[in-house]
Structures are given as structure tokens and as C-alpha cells.
CSV table of C-alpha atoms and ligand atoms in Angstrom, one decimal:
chain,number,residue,atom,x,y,z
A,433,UNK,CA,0.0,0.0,0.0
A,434,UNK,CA,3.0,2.0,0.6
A,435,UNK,CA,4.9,1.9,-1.9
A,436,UNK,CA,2.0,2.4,-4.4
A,437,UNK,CA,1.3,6.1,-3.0
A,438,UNK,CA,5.0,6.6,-3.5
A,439,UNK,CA,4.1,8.0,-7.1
A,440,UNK,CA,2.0,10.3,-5.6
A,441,UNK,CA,4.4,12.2,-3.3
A,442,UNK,CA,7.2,12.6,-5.9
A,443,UNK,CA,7.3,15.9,-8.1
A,444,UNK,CA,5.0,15.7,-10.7
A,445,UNK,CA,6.2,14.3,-14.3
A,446,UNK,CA,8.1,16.8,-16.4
A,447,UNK,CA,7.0,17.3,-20.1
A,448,UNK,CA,10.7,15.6,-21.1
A,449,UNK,CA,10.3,13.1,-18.7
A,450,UNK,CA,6.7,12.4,-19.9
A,451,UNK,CA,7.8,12.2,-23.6
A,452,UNK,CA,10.9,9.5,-22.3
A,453,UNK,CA,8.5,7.5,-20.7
A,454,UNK,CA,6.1,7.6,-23.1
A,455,UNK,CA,8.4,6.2,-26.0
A,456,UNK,CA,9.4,3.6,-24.0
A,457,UNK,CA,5.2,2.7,-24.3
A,458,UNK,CA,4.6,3.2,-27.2
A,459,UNK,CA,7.5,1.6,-28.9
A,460,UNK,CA,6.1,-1.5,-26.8
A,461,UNK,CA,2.2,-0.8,-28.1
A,462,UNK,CA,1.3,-0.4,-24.4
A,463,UNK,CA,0.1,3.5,-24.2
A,464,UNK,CA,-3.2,3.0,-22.5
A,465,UNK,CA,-6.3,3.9,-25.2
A,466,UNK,CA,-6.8,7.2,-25.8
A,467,UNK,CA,-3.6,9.0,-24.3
A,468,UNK,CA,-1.2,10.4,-26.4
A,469,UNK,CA,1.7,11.0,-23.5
A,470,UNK,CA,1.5,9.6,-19.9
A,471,UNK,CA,0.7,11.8,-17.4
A,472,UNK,CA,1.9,10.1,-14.0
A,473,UNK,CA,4.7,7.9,-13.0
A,474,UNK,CA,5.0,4.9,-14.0
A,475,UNK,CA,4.3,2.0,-11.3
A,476,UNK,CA,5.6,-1.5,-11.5
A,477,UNK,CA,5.2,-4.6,-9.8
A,478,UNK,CA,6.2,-7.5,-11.5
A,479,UNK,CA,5.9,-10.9,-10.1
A,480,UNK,CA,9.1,-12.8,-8.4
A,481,UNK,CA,8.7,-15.5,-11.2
A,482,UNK,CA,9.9,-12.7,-13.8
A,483,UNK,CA,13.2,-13.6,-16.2
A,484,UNK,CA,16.4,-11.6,-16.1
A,485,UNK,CA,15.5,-10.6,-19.5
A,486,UNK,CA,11.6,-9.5,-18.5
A,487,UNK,CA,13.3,-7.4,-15.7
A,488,UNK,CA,16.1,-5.5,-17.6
A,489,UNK,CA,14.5,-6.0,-21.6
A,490,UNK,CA,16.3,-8.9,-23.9
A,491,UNK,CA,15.2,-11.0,-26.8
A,492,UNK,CA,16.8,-10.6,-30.9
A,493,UNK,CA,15.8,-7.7,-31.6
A,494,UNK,CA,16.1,-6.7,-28.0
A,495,UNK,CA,13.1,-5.1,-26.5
A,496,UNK,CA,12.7,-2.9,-23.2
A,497,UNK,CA,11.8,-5.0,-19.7
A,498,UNK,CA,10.0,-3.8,-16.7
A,499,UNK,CA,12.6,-1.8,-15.3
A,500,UNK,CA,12.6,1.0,-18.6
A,501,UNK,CA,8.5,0.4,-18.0
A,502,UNK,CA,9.6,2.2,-14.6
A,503,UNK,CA,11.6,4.8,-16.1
A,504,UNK,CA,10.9,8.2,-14.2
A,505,UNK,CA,8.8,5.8,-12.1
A,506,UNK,CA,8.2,2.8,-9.3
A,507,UNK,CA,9.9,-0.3,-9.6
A,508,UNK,CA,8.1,-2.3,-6.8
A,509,UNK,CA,9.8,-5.8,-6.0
A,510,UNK,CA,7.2,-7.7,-3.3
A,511,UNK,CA,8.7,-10.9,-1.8
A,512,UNK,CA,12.4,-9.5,-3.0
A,513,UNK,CA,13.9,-12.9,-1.5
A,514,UNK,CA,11.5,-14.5,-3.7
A,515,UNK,CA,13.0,-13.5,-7.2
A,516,UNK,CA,15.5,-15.3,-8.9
A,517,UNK,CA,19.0,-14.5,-8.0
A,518,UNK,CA,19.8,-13.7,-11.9
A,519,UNK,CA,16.9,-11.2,-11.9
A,520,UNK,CA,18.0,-9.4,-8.7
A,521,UNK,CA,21.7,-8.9,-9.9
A,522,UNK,CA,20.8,-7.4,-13.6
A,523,UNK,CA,19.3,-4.3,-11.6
A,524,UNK,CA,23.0,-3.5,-10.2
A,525,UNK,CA,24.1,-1.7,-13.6
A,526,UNK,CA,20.9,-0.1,-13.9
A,527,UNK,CA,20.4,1.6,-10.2
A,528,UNK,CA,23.9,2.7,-10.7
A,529,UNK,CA,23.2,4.5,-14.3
A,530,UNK,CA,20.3,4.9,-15.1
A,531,UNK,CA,20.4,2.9,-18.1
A,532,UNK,CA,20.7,-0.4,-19.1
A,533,UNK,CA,22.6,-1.6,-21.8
A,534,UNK,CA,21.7,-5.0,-23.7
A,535,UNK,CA,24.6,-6.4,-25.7
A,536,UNK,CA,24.1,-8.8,-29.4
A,537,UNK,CA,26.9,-10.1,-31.4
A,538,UNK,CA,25.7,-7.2,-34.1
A,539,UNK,CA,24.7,-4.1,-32.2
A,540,UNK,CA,24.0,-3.6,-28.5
A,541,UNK,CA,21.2,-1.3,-27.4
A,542,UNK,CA,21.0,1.0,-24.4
A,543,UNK,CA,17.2,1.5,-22.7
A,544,UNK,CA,16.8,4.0,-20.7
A,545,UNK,CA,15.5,2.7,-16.7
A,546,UNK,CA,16.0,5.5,-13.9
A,547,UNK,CA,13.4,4.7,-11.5
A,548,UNK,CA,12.8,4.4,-7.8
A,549,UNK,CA,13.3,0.9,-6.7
A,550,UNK,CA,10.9,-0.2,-3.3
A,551,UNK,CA,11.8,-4.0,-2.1
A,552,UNK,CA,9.3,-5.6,0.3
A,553,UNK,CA,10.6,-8.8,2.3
A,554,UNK,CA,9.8,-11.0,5.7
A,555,UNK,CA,12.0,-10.6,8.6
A,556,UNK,CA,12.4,-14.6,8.3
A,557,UNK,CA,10.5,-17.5,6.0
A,558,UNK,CA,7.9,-17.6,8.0
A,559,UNK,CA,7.3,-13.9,8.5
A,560,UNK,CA,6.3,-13.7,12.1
A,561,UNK,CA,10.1,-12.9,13.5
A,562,UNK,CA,9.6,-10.0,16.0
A,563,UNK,CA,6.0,-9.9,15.8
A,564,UNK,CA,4.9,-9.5,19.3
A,565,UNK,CA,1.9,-11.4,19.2
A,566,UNK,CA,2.7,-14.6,16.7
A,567,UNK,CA,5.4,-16.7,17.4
A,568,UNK,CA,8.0,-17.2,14.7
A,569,UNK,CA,9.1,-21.4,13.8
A,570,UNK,CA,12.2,-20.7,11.6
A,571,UNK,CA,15.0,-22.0,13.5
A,572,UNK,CA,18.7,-19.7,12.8
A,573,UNK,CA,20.0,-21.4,9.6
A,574,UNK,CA,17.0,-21.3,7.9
A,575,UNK,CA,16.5,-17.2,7.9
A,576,UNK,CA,20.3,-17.1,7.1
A,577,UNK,CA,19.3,-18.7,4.3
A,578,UNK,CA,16.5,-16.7,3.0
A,579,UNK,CA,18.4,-13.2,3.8
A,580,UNK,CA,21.1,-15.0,2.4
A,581,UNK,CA,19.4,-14.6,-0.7
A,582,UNK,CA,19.6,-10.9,-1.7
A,583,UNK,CA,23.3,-10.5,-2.4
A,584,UNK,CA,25.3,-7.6,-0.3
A,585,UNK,CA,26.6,-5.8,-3.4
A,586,UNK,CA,22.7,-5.5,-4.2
A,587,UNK,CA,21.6,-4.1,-0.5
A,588,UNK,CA,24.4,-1.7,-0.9
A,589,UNK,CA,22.3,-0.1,-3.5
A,590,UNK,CA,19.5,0.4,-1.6
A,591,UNK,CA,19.5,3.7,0.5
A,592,UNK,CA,16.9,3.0,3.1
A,593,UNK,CA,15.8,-0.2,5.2
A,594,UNK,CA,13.0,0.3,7.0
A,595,UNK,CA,11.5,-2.4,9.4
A,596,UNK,CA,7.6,-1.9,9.4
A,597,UNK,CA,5.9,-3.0,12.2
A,598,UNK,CA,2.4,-5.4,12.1
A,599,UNK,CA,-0.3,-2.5,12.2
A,600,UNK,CA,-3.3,-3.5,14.2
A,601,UNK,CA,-6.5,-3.7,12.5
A,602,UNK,CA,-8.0,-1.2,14.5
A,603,UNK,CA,-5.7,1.3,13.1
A,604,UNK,CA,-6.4,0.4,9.7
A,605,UNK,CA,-9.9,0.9,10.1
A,606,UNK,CA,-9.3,4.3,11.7
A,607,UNK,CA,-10.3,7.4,10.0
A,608,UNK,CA,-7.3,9.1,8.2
A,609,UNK,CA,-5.3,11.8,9.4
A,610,UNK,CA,-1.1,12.6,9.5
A,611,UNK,CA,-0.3,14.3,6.3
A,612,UNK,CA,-2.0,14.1,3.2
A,613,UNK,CA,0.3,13.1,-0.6
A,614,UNK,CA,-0.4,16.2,-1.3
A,615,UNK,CA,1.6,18.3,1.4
A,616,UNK,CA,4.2,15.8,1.0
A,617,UNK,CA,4.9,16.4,-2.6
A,618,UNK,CA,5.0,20.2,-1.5
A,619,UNK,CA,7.6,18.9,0.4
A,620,UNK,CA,9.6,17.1,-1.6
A,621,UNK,CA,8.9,19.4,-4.2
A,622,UNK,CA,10.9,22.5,-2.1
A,623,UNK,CA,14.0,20.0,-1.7
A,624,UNK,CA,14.2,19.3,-5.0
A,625,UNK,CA,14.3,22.6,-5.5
A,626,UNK,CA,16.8,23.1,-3.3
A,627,UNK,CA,18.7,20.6,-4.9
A,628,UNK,CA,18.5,22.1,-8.5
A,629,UNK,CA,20.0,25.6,-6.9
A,630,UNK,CA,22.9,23.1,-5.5
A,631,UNK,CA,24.0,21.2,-8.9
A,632,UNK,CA,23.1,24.6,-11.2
A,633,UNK,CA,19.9,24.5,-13.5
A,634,UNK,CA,19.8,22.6,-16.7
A,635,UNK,CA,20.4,18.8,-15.6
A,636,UNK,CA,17.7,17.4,-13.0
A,637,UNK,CA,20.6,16.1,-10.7
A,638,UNK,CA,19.5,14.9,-7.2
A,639,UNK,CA,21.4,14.4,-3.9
A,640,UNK,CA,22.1,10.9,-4.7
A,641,UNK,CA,23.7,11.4,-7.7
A,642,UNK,CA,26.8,13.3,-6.5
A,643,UNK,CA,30.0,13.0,-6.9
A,644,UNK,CA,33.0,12.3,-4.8
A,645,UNK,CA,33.8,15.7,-5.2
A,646,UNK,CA,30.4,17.2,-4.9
A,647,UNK,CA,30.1,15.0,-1.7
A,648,UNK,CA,33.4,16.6,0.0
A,649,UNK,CA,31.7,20.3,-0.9
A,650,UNK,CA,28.0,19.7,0.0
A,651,UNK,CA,28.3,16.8,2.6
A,652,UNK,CA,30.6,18.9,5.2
A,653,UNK,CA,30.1,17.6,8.4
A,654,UNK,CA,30.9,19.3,11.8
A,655,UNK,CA,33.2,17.6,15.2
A,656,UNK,CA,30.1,15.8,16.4
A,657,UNK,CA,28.9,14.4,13.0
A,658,UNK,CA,32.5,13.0,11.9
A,659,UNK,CA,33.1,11.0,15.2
A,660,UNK,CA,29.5,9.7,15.1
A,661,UNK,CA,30.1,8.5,11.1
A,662,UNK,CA,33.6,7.2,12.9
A,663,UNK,CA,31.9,5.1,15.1
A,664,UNK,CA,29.0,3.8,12.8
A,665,UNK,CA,31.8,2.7,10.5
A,666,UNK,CA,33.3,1.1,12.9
A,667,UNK,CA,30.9,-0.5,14.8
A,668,UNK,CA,28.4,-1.4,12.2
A,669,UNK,CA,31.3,-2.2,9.8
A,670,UNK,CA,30.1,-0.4,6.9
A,671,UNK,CA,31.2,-0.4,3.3
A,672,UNK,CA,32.8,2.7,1.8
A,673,UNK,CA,29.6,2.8,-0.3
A,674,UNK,CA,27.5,2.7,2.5
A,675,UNK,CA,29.7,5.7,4.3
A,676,UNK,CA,29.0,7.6,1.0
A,677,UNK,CA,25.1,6.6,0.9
A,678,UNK,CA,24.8,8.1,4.7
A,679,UNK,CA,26.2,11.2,3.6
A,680,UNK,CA,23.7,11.7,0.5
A,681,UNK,CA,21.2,10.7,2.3
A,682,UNK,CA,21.7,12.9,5.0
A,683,UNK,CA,21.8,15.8,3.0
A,684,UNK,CA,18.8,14.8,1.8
A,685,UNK,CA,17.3,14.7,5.3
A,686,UNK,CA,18.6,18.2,6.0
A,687,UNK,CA,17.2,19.5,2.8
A,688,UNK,CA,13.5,18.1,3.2
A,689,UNK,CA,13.6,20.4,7.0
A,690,UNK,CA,15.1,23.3,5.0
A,691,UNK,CA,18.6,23.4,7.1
A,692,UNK,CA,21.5,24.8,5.5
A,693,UNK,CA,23.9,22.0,7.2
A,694,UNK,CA,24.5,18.8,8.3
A,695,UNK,CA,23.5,18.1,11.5
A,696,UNK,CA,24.4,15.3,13.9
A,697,UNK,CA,20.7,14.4,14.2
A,698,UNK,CA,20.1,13.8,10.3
A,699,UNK,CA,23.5,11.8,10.2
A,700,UNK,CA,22.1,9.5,12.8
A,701,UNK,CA,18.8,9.5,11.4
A,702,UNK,CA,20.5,8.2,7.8
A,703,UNK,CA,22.5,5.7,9.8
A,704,UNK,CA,19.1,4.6,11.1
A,705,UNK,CA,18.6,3.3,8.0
A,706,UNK,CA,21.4,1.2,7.6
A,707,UNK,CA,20.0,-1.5,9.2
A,708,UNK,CA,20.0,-4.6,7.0
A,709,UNK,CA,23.4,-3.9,6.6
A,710,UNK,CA,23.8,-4.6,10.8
A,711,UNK,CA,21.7,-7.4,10.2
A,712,UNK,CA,24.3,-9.2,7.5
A,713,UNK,CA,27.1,-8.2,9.4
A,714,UNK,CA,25.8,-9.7,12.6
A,715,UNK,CA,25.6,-13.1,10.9
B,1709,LIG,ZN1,9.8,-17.1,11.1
């Protein structure tokens, strides 16, 4: 349910995204009837059954997969442990470039694919690990196994990993309050804007795109925030990449409450998110 409103909080689709997204459709013969461009973000959800080359685009000539169906869109991946391990790896080119490149013995052809991957998983086979009122039956080596199954290099790519608690049914029945899609794309919105001023107009460059360089400049972080990355790094045995996802991320945290630097509290709030990584390391 989540990740489906996540379309609806994100800025709303540029006319030259729009046109990208629409080739990608049309070359396919899948623009819904009646629409000459598509209006919203793409969503996708394919099933875990999917084919390496259903999930990044194959075949002779070779055709766009699901992930350039997502481009400037959702890529939703339910049951991630679930997918073949071939199908999970091919995505590591693409969330690095935004592209993905299919290679023939003639020609090889590049698709474009920048979208906003969301993985949903169990804590454990079974699903009821940490659930205060179920009790879970999966004994040690069997949910090493099954988080054994998305690879590290892979989980490394993902900025955030969020455990979501059982939500009682009374709160799902509630009436809806807390803050409407609309305030939040206001939201986001304003630090993306804040992000365009950072990286100069022209390109549509975000936070987690920077470079080394650009991370040095824009990522500065003060006494307090350096000995608390320190001992993250050390403790929680992080990867460089992770180091350098904590520090995008945190400027992203700054930039969606409008502060001008770094603080302690949104470095800690990004290493919050780290915590799959914990997880593998404490195997
Ligand atoms: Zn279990």
C-alpha cells in the first residue's frame, strides 16, 4: 500500500520526462487507449517468477523489460527474497546509471531505466520474527538462508531499510489523518528545488547522484557528526559505499527540513537506515 502512493508524493512528471516514458510505451504498443503522452509515473510490480530478461529487456531484436516500464517511475519488487537471484543482480548496472545496456553479437542497445526501486521482504520465511503477538518457527540457519538470498553488493544499493511494524487492524480501520500526498509532494517538491540551486539548473541532478567531489563540498560535516560517522563505521562495519550513501542521504534529510547544514541528528537519522546492513554483518 505504501509503496504504491509513493508516485503520488514525488514531483509531478516533467513534459521531457513524460515524452521518455512515453516512448518507452509506445514503442512497446502499451500506451493506455486514448492517451497520447502519460501523465503520471510509472508503477511496477512485476511478479518474483519474472526472467532476467523480462526485468532489464532482452530477446533478438532486443526489447525494453520492466525496469525502462519504470523509467521516471516505481519499480516495486514484493517478496524481494522470492526472485531469482539472476533477476536481482541485472538491476545493479541499472540503479547505478540509469540505463541499461543489452549487448548482441551485431549491435548492442541502451534503454533507458532510472526509477525508484521499493523491495518488500519478511524478517524470516515464515514472516512472524519479531512480531509481538505470533510466534515465529524458523529456526537460525533457515532465515540465514533466506536473507542469504539478496546478495550484499545489491543491499548496498539500496539507500533505506525500513522495518515496518504489524499495524493492528483497528488502526487500519481508523479514519485518516497525518499528512496528506499532497503536502508531502509540497515537500519534496521544495527540496528538489533546493537541490536544482545546488548542482546549477539545466540537468535534474539529485542528492544521490553526486559525486566524490560534490560530496566533499556539499556533505561537510561538523566535530560531532564526523566522530558519530567514525563510530558507525566502525561498529556497524560499513562499506565505503554505505559511508557515501549516509552522507547523500543525510543531506537529503537536511534539505526536506530546510537546514542549511548537516547536523548530527540527520547523520544518525540516515545511519538509522542502515539496518540490513547490521543485520548481514551480525551473521
Ligand atoms: Zn519465522
Amino acid at each position: 500500500m505504501l509503496a504504491r502512493r509513493l508516485p503520488t508524493v514525488l514531483p509531478l512528471l516533467a513534459p521531457d520526462e513524460s515524452l521518455e516514458t512515453t516512448r518507452i510505451y509506445s514503442a512497446l504498443g502499451r500506451m493506455p487507449a486514448g492517451e497520447a503522452l502519460l501523465a503520471v509515473r510509472p508503477f511496477r510490480s512485476p511478479h518474483h517468477t519474472i526472467s532476467d530478461a523480462g526485468m532489464v529487456g532482452g530477446g533478438n531484436p532486443p526489447s525494453p523489460g520492466e525496469i525502462s516500464l519504470a523509467h521516471h517511475g516505481v519499480l516495486f519488487l514484493d517478496e524481494l527474497p522470492e526472485f531469482h537471484r539472476k533477476s536481482l543482480e541485472v538491476l545493479r548496472q541499472p540503479l547505478e546509471e540509469g540505463r541499461v545496456t543489452i549487448a548482441r553479437a551485431l549491435a548492442s542497445v541502451t534503454f533507458p531505466a532510472s526509477f525508484v526501486l521499493i523491495a518488500a521482504m519478511n524478517p524470516c520465511p515464515c514472516g512472524y520474527l519479531g512480531d509481538a503477538r505470533r510466534t515465529c518457527k524458523c529456526g537460525p540457519l533457515q532465515i540465514e538462508r533466506y536473507m542469504g538470498r539478496i546478495s550484499g553488493p545489491l543491499l548496498d544499493r539500496i539507500d533505506l531499510h525500513i522495518e515496518v511494524p504489524t499495524v493492528p487492524f483497528q488502526e487500519l480501520s481508523a479514519p485518516a489523518d497525518g499528512t496528506s500526498s499532497a503536502s508531502m509532494r509540497e515537500q519534496v517538491q521544495r527540496a528538489r528545488d533546493v537541490q536544482q540551486k545546488r548542482f546549477g539548473a539545466g540537468g535534474r541532478k539529485l542528492n544521490a547522484h553526486m559525486s566524490s567531489r560534490q560530496l566533499r563540498k556539499f556533505c561537510a560535516t561538523d566535530v560531532e557528526g564526523k566522530s558519530l560517522l567514525r563510530t558507525a563505521m566502525d561498529e556497524l562495519g560499513l562499506s565505503a559505499r554505505a559511508h557515501d550513501r549516509i552522507l547523500r542521504m543525510a543531506r537529503t534529510i537536511a534539505d526536506l527540513e530546510g537546514a542549511a547544514d548537516i547536523q548530527a541528528a540527520h547523520l544518525s537519522e540516515a545511519i538509522g537506515y542502515r539496518s540490513l546492513d547490521r543485520k548481514l554483518w551480525a551473521r
